Tab-separated table of C-alpha atoms in Angstrom:
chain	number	residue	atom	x	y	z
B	1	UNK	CA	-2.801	-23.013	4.032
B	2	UNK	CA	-3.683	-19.022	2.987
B	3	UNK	CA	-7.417	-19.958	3.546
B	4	UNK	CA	-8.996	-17.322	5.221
B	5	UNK	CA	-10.604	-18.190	8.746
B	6	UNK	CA	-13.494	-16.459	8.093
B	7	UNK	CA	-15.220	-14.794	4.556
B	8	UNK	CA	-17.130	-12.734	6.207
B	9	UNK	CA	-15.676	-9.180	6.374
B	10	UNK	CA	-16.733	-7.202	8.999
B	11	UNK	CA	-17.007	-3.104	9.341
B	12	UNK	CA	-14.068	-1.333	11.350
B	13	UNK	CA	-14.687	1.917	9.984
B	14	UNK	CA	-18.212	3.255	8.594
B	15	UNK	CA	-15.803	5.948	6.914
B	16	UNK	CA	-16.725	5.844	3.287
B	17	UNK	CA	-13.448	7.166	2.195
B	18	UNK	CA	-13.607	8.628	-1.746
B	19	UNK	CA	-10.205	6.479	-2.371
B	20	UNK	CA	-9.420	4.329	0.977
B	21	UNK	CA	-5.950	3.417	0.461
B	22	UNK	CA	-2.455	2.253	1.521
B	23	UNK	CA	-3.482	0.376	5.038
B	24	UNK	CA	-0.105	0.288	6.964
B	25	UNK	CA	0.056	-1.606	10.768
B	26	UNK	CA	2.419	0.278	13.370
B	27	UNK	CA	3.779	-2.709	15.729
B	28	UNK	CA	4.998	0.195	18.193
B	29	UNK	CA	1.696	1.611	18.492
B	30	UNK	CA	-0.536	-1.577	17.668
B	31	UNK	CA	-2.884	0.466	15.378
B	32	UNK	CA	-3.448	1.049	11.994
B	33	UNK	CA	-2.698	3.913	9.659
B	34	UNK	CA	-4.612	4.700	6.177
B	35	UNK	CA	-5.031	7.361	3.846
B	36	UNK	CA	-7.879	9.061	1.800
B	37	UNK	CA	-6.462	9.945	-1.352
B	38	UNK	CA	-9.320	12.447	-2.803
B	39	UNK	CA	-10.170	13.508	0.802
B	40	UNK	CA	-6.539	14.346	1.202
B	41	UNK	CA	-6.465	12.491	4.987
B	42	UNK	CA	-4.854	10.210	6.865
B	43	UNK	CA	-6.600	8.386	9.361
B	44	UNK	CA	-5.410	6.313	12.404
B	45	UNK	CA	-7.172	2.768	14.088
B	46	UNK	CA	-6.591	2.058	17.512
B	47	UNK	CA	-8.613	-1.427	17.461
B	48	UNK	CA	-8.167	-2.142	21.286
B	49	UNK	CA	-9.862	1.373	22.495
B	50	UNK	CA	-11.943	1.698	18.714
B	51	UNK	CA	-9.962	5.352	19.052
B	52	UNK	CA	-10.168	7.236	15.850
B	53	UNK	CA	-7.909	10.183	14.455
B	54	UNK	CA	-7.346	11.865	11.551
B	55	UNK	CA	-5.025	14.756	9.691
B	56	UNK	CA	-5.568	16.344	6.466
B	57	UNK	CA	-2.847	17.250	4.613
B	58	UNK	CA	-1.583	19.623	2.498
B	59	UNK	CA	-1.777	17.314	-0.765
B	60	UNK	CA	-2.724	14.235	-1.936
B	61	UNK	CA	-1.387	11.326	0.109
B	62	UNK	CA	-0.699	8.155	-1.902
B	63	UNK	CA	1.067	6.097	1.002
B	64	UNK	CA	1.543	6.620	4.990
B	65	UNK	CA	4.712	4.295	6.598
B	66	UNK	CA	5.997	4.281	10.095
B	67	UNK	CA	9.082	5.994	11.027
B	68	UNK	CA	11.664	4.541	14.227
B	69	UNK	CA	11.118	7.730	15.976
B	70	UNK	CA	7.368	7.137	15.867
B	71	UNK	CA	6.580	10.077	13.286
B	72	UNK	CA	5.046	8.793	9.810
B	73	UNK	CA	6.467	9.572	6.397
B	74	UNK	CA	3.995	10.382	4.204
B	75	UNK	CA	3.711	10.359	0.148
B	76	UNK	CA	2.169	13.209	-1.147
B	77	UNK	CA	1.369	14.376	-4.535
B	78	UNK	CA	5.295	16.045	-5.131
B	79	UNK	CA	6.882	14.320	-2.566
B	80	UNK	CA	8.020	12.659	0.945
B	81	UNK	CA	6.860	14.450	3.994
B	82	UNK	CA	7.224	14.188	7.581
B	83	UNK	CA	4.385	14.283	9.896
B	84	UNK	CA	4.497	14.418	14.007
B	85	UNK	CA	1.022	12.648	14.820
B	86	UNK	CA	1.306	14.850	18.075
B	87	UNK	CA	1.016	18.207	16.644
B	88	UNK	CA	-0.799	17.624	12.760
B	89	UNK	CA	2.698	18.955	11.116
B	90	UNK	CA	3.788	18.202	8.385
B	91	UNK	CA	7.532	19.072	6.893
B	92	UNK	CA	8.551	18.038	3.687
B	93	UNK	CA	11.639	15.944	3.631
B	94	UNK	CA	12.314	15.067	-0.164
B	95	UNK	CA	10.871	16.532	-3.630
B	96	UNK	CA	9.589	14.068	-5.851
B	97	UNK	CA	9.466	14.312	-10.180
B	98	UNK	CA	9.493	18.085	-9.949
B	99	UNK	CA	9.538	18.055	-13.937
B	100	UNK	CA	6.316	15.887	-13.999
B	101	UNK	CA	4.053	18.279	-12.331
B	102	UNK	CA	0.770	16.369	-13.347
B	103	UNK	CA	2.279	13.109	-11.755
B	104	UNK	CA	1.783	11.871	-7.943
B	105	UNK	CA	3.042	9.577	-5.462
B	106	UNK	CA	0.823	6.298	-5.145
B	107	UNK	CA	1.451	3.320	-2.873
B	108	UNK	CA	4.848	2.692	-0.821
B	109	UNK	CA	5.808	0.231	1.463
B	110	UNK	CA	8.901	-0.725	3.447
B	111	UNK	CA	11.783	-3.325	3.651
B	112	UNK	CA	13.367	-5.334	6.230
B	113	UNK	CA	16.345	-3.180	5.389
B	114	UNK	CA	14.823	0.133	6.083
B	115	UNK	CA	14.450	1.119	2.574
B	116	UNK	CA	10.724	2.678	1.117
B	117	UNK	CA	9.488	1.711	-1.899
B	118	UNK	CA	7.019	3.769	-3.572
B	119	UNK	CA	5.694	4.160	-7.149
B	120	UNK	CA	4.403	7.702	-8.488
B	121	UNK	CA	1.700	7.888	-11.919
B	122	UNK	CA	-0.560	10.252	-13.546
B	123	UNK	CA	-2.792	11.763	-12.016
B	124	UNK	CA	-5.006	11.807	-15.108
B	125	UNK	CA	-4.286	7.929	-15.363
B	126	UNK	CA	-3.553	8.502	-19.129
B	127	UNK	CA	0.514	9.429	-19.843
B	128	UNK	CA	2.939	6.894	-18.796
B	129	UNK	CA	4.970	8.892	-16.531
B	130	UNK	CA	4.907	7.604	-13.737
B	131	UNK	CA	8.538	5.161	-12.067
B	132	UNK	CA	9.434	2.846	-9.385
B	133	UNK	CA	11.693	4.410	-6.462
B	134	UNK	CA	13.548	3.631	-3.715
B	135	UNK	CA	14.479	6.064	-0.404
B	136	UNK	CA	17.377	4.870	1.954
B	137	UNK	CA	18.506	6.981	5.076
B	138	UNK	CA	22.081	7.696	4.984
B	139	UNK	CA	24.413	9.708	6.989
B	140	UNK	CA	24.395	12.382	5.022
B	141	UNK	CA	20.413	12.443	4.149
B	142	UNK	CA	17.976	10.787	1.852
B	143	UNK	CA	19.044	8.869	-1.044
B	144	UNK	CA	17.007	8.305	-4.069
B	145	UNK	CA	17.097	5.892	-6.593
B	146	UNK	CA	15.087	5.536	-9.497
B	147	UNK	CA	14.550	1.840	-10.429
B	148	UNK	CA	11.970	1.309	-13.021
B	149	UNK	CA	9.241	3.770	-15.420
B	150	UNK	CA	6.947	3.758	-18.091
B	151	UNK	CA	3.511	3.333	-15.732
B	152	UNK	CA	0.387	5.370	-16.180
B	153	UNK	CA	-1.036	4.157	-12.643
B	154	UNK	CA	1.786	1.834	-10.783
B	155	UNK	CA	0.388	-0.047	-7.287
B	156	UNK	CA	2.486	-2.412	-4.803
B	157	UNK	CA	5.045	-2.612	-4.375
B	158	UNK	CA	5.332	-5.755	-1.948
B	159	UNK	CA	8.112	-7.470	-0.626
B	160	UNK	CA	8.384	-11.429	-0.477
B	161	UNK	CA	9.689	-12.864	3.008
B	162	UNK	CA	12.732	-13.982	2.437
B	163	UNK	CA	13.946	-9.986	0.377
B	164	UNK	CA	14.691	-11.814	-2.536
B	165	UNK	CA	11.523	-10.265	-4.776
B	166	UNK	CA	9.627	-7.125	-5.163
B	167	UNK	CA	5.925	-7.016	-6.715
B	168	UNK	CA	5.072	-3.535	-8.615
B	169	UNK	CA	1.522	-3.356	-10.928
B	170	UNK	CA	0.999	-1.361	-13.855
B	171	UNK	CA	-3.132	-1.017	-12.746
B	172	UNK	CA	-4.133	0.026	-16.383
B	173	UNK	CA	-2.525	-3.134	-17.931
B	174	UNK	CA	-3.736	-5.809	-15.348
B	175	UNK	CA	-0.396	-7.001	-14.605
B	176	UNK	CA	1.864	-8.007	-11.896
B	177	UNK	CA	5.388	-7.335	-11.987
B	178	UNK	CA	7.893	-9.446	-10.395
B	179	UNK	CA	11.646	-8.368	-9.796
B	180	UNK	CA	14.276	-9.937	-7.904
B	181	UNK	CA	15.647	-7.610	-5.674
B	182	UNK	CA	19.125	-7.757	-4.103
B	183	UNK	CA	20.981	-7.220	-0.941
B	184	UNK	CA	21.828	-3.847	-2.106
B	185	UNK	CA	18.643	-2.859	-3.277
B	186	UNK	CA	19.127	-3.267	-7.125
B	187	UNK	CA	16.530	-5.013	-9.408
B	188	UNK	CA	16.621	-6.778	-11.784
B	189	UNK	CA	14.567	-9.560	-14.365
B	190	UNK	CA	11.454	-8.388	-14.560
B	191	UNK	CA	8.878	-10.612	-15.679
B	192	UNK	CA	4.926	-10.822	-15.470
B	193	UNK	CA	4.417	-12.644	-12.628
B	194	UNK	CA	0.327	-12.903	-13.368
B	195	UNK	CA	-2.562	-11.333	-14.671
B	196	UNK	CA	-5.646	-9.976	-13.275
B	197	UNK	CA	-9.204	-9.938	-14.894
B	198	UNK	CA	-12.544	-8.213	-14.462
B	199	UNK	CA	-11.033	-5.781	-12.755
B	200	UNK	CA	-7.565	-3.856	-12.140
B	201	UNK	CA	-4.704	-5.187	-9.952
B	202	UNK	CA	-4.849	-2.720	-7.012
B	203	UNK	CA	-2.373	-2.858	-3.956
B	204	UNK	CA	-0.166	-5.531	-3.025
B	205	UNK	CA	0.873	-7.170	0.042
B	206	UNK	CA	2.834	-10.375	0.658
B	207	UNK	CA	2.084	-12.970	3.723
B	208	UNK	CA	4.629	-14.496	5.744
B	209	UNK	CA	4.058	-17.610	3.955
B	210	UNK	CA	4.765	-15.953	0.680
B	211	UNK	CA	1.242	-15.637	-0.718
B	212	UNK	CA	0.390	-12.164	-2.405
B	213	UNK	CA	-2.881	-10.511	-1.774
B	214	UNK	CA	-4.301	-7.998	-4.380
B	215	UNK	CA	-6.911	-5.280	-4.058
B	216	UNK	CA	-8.904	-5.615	-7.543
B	217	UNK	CA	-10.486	-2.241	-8.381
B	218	UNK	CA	-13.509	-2.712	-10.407
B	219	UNK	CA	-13.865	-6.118	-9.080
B	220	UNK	CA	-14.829	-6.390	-5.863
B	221	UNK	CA	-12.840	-8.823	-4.533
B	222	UNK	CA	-9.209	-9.659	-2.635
B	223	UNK	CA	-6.825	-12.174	-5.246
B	224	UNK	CA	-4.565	-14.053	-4.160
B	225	UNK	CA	-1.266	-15.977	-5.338
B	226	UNK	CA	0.857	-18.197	-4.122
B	227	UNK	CA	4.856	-17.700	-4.597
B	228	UNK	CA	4.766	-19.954	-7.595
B	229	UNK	CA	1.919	-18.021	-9.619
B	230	UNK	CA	-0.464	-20.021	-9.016
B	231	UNK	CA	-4.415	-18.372	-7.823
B	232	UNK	CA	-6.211	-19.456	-4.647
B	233	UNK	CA	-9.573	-18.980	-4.125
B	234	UNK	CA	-10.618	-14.953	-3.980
B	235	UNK	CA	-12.352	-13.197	-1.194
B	236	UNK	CA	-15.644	-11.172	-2.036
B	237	UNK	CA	-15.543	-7.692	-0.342
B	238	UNK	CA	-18.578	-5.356	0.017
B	239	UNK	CA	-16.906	-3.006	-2.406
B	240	UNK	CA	-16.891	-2.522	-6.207
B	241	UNK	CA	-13.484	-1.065	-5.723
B	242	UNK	CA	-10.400	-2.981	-3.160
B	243	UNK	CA	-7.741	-0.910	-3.013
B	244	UNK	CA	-5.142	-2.750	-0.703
B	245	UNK	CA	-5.012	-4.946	2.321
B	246	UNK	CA	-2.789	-4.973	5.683
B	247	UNK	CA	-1.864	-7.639	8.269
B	248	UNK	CA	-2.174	-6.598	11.946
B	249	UNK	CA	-3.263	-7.283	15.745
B	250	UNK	CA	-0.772	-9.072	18.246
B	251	UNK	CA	-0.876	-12.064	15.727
B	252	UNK	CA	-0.909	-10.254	12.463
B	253	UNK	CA	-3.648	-12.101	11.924
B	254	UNK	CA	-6.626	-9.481	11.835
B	255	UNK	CA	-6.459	-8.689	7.799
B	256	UNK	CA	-7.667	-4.807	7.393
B	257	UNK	CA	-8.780	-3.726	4.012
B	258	UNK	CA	-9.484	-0.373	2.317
B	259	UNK	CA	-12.040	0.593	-0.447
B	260	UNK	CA	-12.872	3.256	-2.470
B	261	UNK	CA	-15.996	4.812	-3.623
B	262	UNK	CA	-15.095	7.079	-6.509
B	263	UNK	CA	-16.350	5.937	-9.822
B	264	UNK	CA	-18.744	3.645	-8.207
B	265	UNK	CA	-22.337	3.914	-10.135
B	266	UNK	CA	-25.274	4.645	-7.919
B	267	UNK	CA	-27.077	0.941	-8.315
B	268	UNK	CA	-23.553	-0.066	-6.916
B	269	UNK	CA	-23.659	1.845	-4.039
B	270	UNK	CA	-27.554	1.026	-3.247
B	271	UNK	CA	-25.861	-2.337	-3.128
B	272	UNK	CA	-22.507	-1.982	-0.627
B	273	UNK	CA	-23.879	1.725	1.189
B	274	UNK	CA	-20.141	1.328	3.380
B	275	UNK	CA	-17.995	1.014	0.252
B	276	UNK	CA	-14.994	3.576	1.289
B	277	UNK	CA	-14.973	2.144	4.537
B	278	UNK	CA	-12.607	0.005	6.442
B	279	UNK	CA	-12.531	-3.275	6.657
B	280	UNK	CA	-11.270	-6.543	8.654
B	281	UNK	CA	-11.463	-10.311	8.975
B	282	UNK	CA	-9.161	-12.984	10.238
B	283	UNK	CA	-7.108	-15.346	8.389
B	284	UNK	CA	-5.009	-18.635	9.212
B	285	UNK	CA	-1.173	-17.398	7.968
B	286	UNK	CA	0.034	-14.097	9.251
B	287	UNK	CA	1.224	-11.099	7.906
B	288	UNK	CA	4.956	-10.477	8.009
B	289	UNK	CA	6.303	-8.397	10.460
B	290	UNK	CA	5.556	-4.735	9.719
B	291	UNK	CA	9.176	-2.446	9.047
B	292	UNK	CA	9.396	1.167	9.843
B	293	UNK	CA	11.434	3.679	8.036
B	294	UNK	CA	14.855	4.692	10.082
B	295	UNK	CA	14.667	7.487	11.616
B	296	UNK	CA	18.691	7.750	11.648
B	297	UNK	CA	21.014	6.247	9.403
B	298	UNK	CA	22.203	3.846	12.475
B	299	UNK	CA	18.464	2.583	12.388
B	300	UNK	CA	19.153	0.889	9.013
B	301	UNK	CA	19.531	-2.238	8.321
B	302	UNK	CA	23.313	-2.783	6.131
B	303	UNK	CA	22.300	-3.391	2.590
């Protein structure tokens, strides 16, 4: 169980992104959205046809999610914006921390109820300013809760498969959060649900078996941990810096992962020339099934 089918991670994308990030994969489209933080982009996989796209944005994107109507809703540096893949616009929906103008949104995900997650930090990576939020569609517009704080660079968050818990990092500290997280989108109990070493907890992403994959920054490698805590084996990567890994193909089976080159030292990169680029291999358990943020109240999920 969670062994992967093959080690041996193979190139999808000779991109050598400055911060790869936030791999998300649309089931309507069968591709695979990610973002370039520093080279304020967000690219698009079509794996069948090897099609490429990408948009730059107007800020820094921290997190790109599927929306119903097949539009994206995208995370940038002071808040939630709309983009139409068809025409390159984008339209911003929500304002996020307007009285923290040196934070930014970072990674974001999406429930089987509809609802985005998303964390935002410093963009210095030195104050802890940064919180834990959720975004729910209602009739009447966008509701936003915030849920958690005190993070100089938060990652995750991930969802287990049953709803029950939500994974959020604080980077800087090398720990994983757990929370349990109710029908009506409360948390509660958090506790450190592990520790990572030589190297920073990046991104995280939860199997359908349970199992919770972690980009390590600094550490070249994929961790991973089953529901109970306890660490399987890791998976090298051809990167210094992992940022975050997605589950996709028919089977959601075909595990992509990002990387990063910033603060990579030269010798590094003489060593891994495609860090920043995007990656895949296959594994035994699949992903779970991908959720896309409604794009009408009636879309959602009741809490």
């Amino acid at each position: 169980m969670n062994t992967p089918a093959t080690q041996h991670p193979c190139c999808v994308w000779d991109i050598r992104a400055q911060l790869g990030e936030g791999p998300v994969w649309s089931t309507r489209e069968q591709a695979l959205y990610f973002v370039d933080i520093v080279g304020q982009a967000i690219h698009r996989l079509d794996p069948a046809s090897g099609a490429k796209a990408s948009w730059q944005a107007p800020a820094r994107p921290g997190f790109v999610v599927p929306v119903s109507d097949g539009t994206l809703v995208c995370g940038l540096k002071d808040g939630l914006y709309r983009l139409d893949p068809r025409t390159g616009a984008f339209e911003r929906m929500l304002a996020i921390e307007p009285e923290h103008p040196g934070n930014r949104i970072n990674d974001g995900c999406v429930d089987s109820r509809g609802r985005l997650w998303f964390g935002t930090m410093d963009d210095g990576e030195g104050t802890p300013s940064g919180a834990l939020y959720s975004v729910t569609r209602q009739a009447h517009g966008l509701d936003l809760l915030r849920h958690d704080e005190g993070y100089v660079v938060t990652n995750g968050p991930g969802i287990s498969p049953d709803g029950t818990r939500l994974y959020h990092n604080h980077s800087p500290a090398g720990v994983i959060y757990v929370f349990d997280l109710a029908a009506d989108g409360s948390l509660s109990n958090r506790r450190v649900f592990a520790r990572v070493e030589d190297g920073y907890p990046d991104g995280v992403v939860v199997d359908s078996a349970g199992t919770l994959w972690v980009g390590v920054w600094n550490g070249g490698r994929i961790e991973r941990f089953r529901p109970d805590g306890t660490r399987l084996e890791p998976i090298a990567m051809p990167a210094q810096n992992v940022t975050k890994v997605a589950f996709g193909g028919a089977d959601l089976r075909t595990l992509y992962v990002t990387t990063a080159r910033k603060n990579t030292p030269d010798d590094v990169l003489a060593r891994y020339p495609q860090a920043g680029s995007l990656f895949s291999l296959r594994v035994d358990v699949p992903g779970q099934v991908p959720h896309a943020f409604p794009a009408r109240a009636s879309d959602a999920q009741p809490g």
